[in-house]
XYZ file of N, CA, C and O in Angstrom:
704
model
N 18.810 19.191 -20.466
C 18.198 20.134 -19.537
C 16.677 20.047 -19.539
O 15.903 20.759 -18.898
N 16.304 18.775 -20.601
C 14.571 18.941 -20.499
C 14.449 17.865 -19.753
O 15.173 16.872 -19.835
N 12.935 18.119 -18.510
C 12.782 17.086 -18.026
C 12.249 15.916 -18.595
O 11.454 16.170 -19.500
N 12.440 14.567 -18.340
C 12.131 13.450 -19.344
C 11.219 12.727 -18.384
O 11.662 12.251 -17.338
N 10.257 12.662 -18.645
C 9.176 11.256 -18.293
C 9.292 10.180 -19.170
O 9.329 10.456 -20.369
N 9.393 8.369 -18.642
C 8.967 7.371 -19.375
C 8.496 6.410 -18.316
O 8.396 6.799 -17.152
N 8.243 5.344 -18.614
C 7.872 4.091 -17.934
C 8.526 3.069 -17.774
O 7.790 2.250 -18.324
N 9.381 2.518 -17.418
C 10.761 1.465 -16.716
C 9.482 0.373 -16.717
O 8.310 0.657 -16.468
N 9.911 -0.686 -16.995
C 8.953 -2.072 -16.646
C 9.552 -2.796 -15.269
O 10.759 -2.805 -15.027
N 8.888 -3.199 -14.691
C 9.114 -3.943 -13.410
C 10.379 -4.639 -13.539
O 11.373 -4.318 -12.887
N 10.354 -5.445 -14.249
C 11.746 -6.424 -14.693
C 12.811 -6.023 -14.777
O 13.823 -6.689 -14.559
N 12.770 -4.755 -15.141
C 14.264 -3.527 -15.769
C 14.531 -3.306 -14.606
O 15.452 -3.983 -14.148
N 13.972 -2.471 -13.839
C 14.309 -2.226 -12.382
C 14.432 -3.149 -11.548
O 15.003 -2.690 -10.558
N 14.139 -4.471 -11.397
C 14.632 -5.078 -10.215
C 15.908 -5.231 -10.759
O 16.927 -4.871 -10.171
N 15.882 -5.927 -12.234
C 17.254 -6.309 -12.219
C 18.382 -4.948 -12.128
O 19.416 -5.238 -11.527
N 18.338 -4.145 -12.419
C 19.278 -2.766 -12.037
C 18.907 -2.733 -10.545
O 19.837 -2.147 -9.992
N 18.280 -2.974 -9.926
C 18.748 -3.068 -8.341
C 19.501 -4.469 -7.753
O 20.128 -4.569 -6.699
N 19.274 -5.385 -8.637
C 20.432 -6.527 -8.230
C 21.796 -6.154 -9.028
O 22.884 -6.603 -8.669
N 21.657 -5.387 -10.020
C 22.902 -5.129 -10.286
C 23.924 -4.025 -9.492
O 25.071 -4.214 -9.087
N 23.081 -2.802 -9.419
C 23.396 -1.707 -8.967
C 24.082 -1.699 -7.570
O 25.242 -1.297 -7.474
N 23.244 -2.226 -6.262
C 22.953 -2.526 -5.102
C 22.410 -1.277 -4.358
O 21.282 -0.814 -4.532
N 23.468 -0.723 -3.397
C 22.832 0.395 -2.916
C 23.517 1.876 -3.716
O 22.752 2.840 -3.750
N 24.481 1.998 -4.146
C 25.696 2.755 -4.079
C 26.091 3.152 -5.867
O 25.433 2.459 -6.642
N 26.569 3.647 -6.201
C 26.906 4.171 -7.559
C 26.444 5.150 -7.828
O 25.797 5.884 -7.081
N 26.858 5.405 -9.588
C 26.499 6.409 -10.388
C 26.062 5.785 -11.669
O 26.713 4.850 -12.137
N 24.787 6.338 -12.382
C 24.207 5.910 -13.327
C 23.967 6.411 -14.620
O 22.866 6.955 -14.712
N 24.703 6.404 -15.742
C 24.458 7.372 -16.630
C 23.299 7.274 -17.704
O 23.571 6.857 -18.830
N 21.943 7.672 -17.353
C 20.827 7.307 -18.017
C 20.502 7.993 -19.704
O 20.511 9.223 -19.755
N 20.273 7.360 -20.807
C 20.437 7.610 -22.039
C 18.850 7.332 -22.504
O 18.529 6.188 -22.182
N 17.882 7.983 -23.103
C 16.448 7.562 -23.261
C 16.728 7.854 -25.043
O 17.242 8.602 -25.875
N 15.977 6.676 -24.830
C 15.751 6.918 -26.524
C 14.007 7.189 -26.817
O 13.186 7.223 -25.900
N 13.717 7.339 -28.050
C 11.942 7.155 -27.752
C 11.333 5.995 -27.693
O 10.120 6.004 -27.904
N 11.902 4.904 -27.441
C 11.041 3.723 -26.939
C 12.045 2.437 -26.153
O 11.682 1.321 -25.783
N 13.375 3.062 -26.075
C 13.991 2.679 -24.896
C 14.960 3.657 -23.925
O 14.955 4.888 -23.945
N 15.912 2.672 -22.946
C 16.198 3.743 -21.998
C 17.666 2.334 -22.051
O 17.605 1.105 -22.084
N 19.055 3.492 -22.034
C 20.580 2.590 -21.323
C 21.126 2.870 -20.360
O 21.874 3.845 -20.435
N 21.050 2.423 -19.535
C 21.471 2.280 -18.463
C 23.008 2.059 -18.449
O 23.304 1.010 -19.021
N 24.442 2.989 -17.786
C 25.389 2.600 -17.886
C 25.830 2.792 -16.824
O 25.544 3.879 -16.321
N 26.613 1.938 -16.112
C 27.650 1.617 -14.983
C 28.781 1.268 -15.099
O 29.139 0.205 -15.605
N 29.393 2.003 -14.707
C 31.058 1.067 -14.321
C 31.144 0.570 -16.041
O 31.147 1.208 -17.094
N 31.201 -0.706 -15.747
C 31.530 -1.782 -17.198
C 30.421 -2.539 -17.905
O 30.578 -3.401 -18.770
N 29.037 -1.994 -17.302
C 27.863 -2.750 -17.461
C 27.096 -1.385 -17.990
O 27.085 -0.228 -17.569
N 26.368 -2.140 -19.261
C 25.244 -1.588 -19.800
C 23.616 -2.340 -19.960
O 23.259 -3.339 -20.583
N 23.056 -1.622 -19.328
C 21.334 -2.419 -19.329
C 20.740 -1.436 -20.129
O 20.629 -0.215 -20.023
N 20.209 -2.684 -21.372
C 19.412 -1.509 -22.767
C 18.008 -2.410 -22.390
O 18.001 -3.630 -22.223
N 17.000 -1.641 -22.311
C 15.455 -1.952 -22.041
C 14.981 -1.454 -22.806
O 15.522 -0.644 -23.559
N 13.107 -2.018 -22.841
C 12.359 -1.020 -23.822
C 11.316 -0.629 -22.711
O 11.190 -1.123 -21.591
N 10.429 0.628 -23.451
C 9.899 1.298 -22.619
C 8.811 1.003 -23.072
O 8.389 0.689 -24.184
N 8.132 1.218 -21.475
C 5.931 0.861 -21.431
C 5.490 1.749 -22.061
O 5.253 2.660 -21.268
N 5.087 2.190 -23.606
C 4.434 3.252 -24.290
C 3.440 3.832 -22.996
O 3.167 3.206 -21.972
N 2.873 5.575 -23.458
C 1.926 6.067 -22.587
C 2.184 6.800 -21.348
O 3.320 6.485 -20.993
N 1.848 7.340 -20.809
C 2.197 8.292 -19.643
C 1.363 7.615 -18.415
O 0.251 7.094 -18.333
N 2.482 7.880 -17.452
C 1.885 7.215 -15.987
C 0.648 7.768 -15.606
O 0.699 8.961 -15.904
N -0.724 7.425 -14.963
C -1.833 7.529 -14.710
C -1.423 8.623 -13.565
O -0.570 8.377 -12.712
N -2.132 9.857 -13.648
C -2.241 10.880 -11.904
C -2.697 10.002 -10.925
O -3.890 9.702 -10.883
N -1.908 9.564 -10.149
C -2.021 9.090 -9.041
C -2.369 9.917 -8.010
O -2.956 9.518 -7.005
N -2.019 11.118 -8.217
C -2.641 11.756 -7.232
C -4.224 12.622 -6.753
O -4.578 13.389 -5.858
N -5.026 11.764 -8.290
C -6.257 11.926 -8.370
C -7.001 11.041 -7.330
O -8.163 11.225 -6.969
N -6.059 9.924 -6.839
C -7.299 8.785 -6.199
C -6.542 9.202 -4.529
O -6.779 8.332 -3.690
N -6.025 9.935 -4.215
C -5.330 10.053 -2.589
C -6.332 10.650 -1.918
O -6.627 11.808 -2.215
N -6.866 10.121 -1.132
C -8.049 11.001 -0.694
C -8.072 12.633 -0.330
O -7.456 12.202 0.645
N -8.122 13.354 -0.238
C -8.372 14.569 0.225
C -9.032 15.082 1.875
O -8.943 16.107 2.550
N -9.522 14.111 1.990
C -10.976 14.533 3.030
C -10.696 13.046 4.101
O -10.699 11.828 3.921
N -10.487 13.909 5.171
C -10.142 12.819 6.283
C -11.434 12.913 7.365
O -11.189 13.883 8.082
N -12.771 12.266 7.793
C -13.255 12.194 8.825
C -12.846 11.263 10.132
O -13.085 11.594 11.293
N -12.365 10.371 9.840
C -11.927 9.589 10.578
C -10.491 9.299 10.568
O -9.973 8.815 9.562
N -9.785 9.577 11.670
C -8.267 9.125 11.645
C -7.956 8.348 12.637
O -8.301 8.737 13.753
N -7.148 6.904 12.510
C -6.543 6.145 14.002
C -5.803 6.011 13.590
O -5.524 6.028 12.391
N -5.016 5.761 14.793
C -3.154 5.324 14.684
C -3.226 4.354 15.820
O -3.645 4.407 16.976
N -2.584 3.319 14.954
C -2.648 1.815 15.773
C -1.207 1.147 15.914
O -0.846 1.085 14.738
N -0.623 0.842 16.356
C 0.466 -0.051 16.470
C 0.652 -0.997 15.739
O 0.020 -2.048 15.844
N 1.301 -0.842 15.118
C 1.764 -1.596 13.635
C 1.800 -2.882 13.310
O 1.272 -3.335 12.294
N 2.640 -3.781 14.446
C 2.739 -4.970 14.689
C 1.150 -5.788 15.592
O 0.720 -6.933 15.456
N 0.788 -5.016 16.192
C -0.556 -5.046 16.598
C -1.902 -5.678 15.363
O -2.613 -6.670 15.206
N -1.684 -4.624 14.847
C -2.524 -4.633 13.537
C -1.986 -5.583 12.833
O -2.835 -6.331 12.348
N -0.705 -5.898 12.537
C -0.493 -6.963 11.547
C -0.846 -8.211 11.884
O -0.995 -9.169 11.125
N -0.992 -8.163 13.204
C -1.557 -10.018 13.846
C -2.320 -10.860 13.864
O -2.412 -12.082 13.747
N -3.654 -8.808 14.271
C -4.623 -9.134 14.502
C -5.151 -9.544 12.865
O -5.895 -10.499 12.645
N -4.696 -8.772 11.958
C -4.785 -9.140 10.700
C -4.598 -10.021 9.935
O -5.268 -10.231 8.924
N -3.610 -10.686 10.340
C -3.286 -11.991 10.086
C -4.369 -13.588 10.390
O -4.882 -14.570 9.854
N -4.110 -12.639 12.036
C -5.589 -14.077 12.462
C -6.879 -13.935 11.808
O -7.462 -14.950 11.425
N -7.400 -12.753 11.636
C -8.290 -12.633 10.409
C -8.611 -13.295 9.300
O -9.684 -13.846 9.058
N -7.413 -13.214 8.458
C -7.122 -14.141 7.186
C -7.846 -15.385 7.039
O -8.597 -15.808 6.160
N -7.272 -16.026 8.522
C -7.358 -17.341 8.488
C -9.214 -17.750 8.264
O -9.673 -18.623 7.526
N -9.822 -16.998 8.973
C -11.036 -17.302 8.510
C -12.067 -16.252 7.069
O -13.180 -15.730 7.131
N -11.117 -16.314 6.003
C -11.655 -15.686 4.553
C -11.010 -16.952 4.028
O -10.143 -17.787 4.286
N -12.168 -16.523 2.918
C -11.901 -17.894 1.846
C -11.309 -16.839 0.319
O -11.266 -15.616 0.187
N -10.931 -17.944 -0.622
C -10.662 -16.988 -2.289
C -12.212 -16.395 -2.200
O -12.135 -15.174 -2.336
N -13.487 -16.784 -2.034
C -14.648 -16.025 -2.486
C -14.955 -15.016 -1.348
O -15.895 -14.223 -1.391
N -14.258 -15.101 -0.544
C -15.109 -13.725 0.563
C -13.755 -13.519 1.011
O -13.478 -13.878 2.156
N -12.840 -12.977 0.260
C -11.686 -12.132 1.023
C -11.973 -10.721 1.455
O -11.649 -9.692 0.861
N -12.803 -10.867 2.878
C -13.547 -9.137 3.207
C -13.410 -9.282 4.494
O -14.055 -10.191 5.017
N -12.589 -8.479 5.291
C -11.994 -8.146 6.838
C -12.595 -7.039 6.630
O -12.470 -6.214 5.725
N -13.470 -7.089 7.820
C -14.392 -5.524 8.217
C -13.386 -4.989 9.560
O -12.819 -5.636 10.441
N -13.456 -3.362 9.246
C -12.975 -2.894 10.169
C -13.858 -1.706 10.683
O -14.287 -0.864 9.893
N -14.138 -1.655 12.134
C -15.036 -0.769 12.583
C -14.620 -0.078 13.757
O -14.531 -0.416 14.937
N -14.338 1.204 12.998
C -13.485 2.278 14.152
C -13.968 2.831 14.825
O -14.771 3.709 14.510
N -13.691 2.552 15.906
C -14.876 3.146 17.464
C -14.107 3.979 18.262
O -13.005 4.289 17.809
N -14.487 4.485 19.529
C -13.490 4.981 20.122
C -12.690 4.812 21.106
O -12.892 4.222 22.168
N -11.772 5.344 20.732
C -10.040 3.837 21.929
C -9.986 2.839 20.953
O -8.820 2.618 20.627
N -11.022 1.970 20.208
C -10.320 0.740 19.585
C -10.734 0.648 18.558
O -11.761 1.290 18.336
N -10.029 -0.353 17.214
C -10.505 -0.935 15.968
C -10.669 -2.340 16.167
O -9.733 -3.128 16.306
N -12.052 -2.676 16.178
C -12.787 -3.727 16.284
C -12.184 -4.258 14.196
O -12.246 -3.603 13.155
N -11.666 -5.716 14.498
C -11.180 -6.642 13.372
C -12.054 -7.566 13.065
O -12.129 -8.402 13.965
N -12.889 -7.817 12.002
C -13.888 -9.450 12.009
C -13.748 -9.693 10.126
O -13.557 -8.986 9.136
N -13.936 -10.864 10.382
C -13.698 -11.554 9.035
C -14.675 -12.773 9.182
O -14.293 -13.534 10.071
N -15.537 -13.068 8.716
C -16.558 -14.177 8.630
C -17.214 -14.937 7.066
O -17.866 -14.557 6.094
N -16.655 -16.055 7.495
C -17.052 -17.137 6.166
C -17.999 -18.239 6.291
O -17.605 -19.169 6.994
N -19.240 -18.357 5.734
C -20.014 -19.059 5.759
C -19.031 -20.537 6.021
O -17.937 -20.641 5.465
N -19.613 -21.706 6.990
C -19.138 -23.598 7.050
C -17.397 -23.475 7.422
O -16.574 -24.376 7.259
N -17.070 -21.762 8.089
C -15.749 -21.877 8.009
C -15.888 -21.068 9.324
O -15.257 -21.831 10.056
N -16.031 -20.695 9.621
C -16.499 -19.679 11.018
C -16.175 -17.851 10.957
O -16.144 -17.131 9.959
N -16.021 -17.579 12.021
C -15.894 -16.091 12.454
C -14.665 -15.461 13.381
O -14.182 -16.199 14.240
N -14.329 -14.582 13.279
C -13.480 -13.821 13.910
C -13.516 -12.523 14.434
O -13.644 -11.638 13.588
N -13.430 -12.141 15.714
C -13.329 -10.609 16.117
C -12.694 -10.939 16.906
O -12.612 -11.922 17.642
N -11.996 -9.700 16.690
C -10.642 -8.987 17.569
C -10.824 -7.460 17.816
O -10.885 -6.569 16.969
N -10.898 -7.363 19.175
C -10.262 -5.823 19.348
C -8.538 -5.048 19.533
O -7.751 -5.504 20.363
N -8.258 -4.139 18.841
C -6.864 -3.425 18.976
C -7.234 -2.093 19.537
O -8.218 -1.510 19.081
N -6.664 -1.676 20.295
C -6.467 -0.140 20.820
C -5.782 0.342 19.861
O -4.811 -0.142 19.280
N -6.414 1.488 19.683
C -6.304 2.834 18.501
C -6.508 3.971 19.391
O -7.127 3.972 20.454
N -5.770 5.163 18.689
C -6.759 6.126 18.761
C -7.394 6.924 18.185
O -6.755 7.908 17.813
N -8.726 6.889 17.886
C -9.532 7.447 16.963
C -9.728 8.348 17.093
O -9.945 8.653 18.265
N -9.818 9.575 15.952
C -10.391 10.378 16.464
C -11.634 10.982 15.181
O -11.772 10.219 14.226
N -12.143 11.760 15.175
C -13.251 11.705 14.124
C -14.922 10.914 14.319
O -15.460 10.700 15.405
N -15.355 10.665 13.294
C -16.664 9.690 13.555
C -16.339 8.603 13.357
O -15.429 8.290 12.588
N -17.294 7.515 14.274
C -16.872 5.909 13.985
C -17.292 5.620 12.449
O -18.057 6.141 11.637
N -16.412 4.537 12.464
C -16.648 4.255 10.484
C -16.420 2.802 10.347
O -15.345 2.373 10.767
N -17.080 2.158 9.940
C -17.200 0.495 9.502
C -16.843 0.312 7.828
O -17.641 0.545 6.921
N -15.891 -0.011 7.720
C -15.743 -0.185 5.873
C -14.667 -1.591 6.221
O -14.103 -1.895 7.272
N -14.667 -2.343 4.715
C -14.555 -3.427 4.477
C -12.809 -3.479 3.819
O -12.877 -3.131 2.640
N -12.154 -3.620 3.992
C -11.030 -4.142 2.606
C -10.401 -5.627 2.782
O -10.437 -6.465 3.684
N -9.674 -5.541 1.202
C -9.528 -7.027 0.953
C -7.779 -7.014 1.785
O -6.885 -6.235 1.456
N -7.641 -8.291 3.098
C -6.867 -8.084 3.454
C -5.228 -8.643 3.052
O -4.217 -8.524 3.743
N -5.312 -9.013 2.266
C -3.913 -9.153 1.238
C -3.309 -7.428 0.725
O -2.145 -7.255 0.364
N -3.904 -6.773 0.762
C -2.968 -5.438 0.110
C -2.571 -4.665 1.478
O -1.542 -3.994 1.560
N -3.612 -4.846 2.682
C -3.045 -4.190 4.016
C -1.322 -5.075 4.957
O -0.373 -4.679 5.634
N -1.917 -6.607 4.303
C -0.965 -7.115 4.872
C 0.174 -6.870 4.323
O 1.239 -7.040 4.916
N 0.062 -6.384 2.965
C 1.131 -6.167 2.373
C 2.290 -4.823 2.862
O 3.462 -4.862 3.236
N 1.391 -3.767 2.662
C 2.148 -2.624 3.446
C 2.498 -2.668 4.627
O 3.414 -1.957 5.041
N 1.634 -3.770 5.630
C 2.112 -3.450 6.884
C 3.356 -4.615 7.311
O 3.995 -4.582 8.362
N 3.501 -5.575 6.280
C 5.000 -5.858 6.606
C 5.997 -5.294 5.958
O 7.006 -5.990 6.071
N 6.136 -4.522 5.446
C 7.308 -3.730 4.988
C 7.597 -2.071 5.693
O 8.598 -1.356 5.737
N 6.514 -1.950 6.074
C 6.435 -0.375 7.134
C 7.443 -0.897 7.777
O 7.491 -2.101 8.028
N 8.559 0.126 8.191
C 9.126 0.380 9.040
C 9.152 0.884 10.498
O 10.139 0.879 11.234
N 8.073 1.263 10.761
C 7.479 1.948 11.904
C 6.722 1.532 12.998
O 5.857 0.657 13.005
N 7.049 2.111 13.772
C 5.792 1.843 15.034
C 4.208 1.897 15.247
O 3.537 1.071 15.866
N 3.750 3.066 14.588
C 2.285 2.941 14.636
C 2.445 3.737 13.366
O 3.311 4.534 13.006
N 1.092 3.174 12.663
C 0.535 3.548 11.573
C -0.944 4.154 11.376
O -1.900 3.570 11.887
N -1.111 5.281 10.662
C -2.064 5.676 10.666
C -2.932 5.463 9.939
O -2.557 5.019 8.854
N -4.516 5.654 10.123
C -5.188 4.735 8.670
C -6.179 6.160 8.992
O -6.602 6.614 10.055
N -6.330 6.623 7.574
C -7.097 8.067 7.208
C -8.108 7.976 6.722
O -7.995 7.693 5.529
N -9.469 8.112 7.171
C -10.922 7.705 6.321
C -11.184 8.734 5.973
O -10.466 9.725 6.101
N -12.633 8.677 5.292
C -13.775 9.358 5.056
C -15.301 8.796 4.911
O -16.300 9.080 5.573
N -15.146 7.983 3.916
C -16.813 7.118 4.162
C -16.543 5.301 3.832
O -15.524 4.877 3.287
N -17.341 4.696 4.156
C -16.736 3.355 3.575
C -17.090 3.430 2.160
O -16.917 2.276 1.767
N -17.355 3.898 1.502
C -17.238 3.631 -0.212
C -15.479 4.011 -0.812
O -14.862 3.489 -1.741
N -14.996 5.252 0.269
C -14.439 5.600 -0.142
C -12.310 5.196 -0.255
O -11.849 4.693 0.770
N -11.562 5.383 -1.125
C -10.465 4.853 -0.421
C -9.819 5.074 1.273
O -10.319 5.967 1.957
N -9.033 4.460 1.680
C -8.318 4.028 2.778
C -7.221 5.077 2.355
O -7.067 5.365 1.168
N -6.572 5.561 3.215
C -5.171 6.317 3.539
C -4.579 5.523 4.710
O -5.082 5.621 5.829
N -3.361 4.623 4.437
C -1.822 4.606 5.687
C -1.157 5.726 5.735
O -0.954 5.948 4.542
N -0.677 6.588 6.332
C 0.237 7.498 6.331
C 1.748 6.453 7.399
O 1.668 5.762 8.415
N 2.728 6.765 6.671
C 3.726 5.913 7.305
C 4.994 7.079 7.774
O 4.441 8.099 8.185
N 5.923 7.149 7.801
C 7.079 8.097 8.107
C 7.524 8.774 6.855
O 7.000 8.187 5.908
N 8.155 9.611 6.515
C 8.852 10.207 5.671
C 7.679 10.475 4.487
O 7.793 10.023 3.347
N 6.657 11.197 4.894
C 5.244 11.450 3.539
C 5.171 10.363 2.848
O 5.135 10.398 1.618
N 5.127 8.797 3.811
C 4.778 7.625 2.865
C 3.116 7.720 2.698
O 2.689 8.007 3.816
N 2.430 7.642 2.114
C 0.993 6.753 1.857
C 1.184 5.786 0.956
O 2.099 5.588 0.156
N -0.096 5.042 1.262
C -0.510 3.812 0.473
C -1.716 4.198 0.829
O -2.130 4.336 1.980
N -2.534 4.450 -0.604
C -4.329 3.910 -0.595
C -4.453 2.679 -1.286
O -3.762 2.210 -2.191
N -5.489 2.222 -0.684
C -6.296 1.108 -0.284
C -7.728 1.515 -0.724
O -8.359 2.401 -0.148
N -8.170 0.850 -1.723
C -9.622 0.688 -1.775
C -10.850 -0.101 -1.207
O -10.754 -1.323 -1.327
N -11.980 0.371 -0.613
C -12.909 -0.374 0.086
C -13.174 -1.595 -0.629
O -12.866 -1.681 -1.817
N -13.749 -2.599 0.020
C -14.633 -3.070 -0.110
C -16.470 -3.238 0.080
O -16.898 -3.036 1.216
N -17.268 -3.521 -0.787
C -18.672 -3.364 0.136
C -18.900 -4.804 1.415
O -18.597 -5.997 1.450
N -19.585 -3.845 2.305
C -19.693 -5.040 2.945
C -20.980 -5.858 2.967
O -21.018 -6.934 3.564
């Protein structure tokens, strides 16, 4: 009846989701530095990540000045074509939210430049901040959704997606 916090390692859990699939019942057993997992005829004994999970909900921004919602697949393209002109040393896609659109540019010295405009709609003050575009591309192929929202405040500060069902993902700036 007491609630139990621990830390599952990445490895433990995928493999209990290739085992598991979607469907069952799980009878979870914690010890103080592991956790058994029992199913059906299968038992998964792991050890546990010493330490308590970090408040994550210290870094979610609070304070929204700027909000757009862009079309999902839109954004992932224009994001994509982006890419192509960052190198490993300047992985920095500037994004500069205006109003009606999010202006996309990515520029690498002996490699060239890129801008793209997407229709958004903004609303708030315009805001120019930088991120590295491997962690956006990341969320935005697995979103499920149609348009996605991206939640500012200053460019120093983190990025907010808001997705369906109270998803976020923050995203930290880059300088530009």
């Amino acid at each position: 009846d007491q609630p139990i916090e621990m830390i599952i390692p990445t490895k433990a859990t995928q493999e209990l989701a290739k085992i598991l699939g979607r469907e069952g019942v799980v009878k979870i057993i914690p010890t103080k530095n592991q956790a058994v997992f029992y199913f059906d005829k299968t038992m998964v004994v792991t050890r546990l990540i010493e330490g308590h999970f970090p408040n994550y909900e210290q870094v979610i921004p609070k304070e929204e000045k700027t909000i757009s919602h862009v079309r999902r697949e839109e954004l992932l393209q224009a994001l994509r074509r982006a890419v192509l002109l960052t190198s490993p040393e300047s992985q920095l896609v500037k994004f500069d939210f205006l109003k009606d659109r999010l202006l996309i540019s990515s520029r690498t010295p002996n490699l060239g430049e890129s801008r793209e405009e997407v229709t958004a709609e903004v609303s708030g003050g315009e805001l120019a901040i930088g991120f590295n575009p491997t962690y956006l591309l990341d969320v935005l192929k697995n979103l499920d959704i149609e348009t996605v929202s991206f939640c500012l405040s200053e460019p120093d500060k983190p990025g907010l997606l808001r997705g369906k069902d109270d998803y976020l993902y923050v995203v930290m700036p880059m300088q530009i």
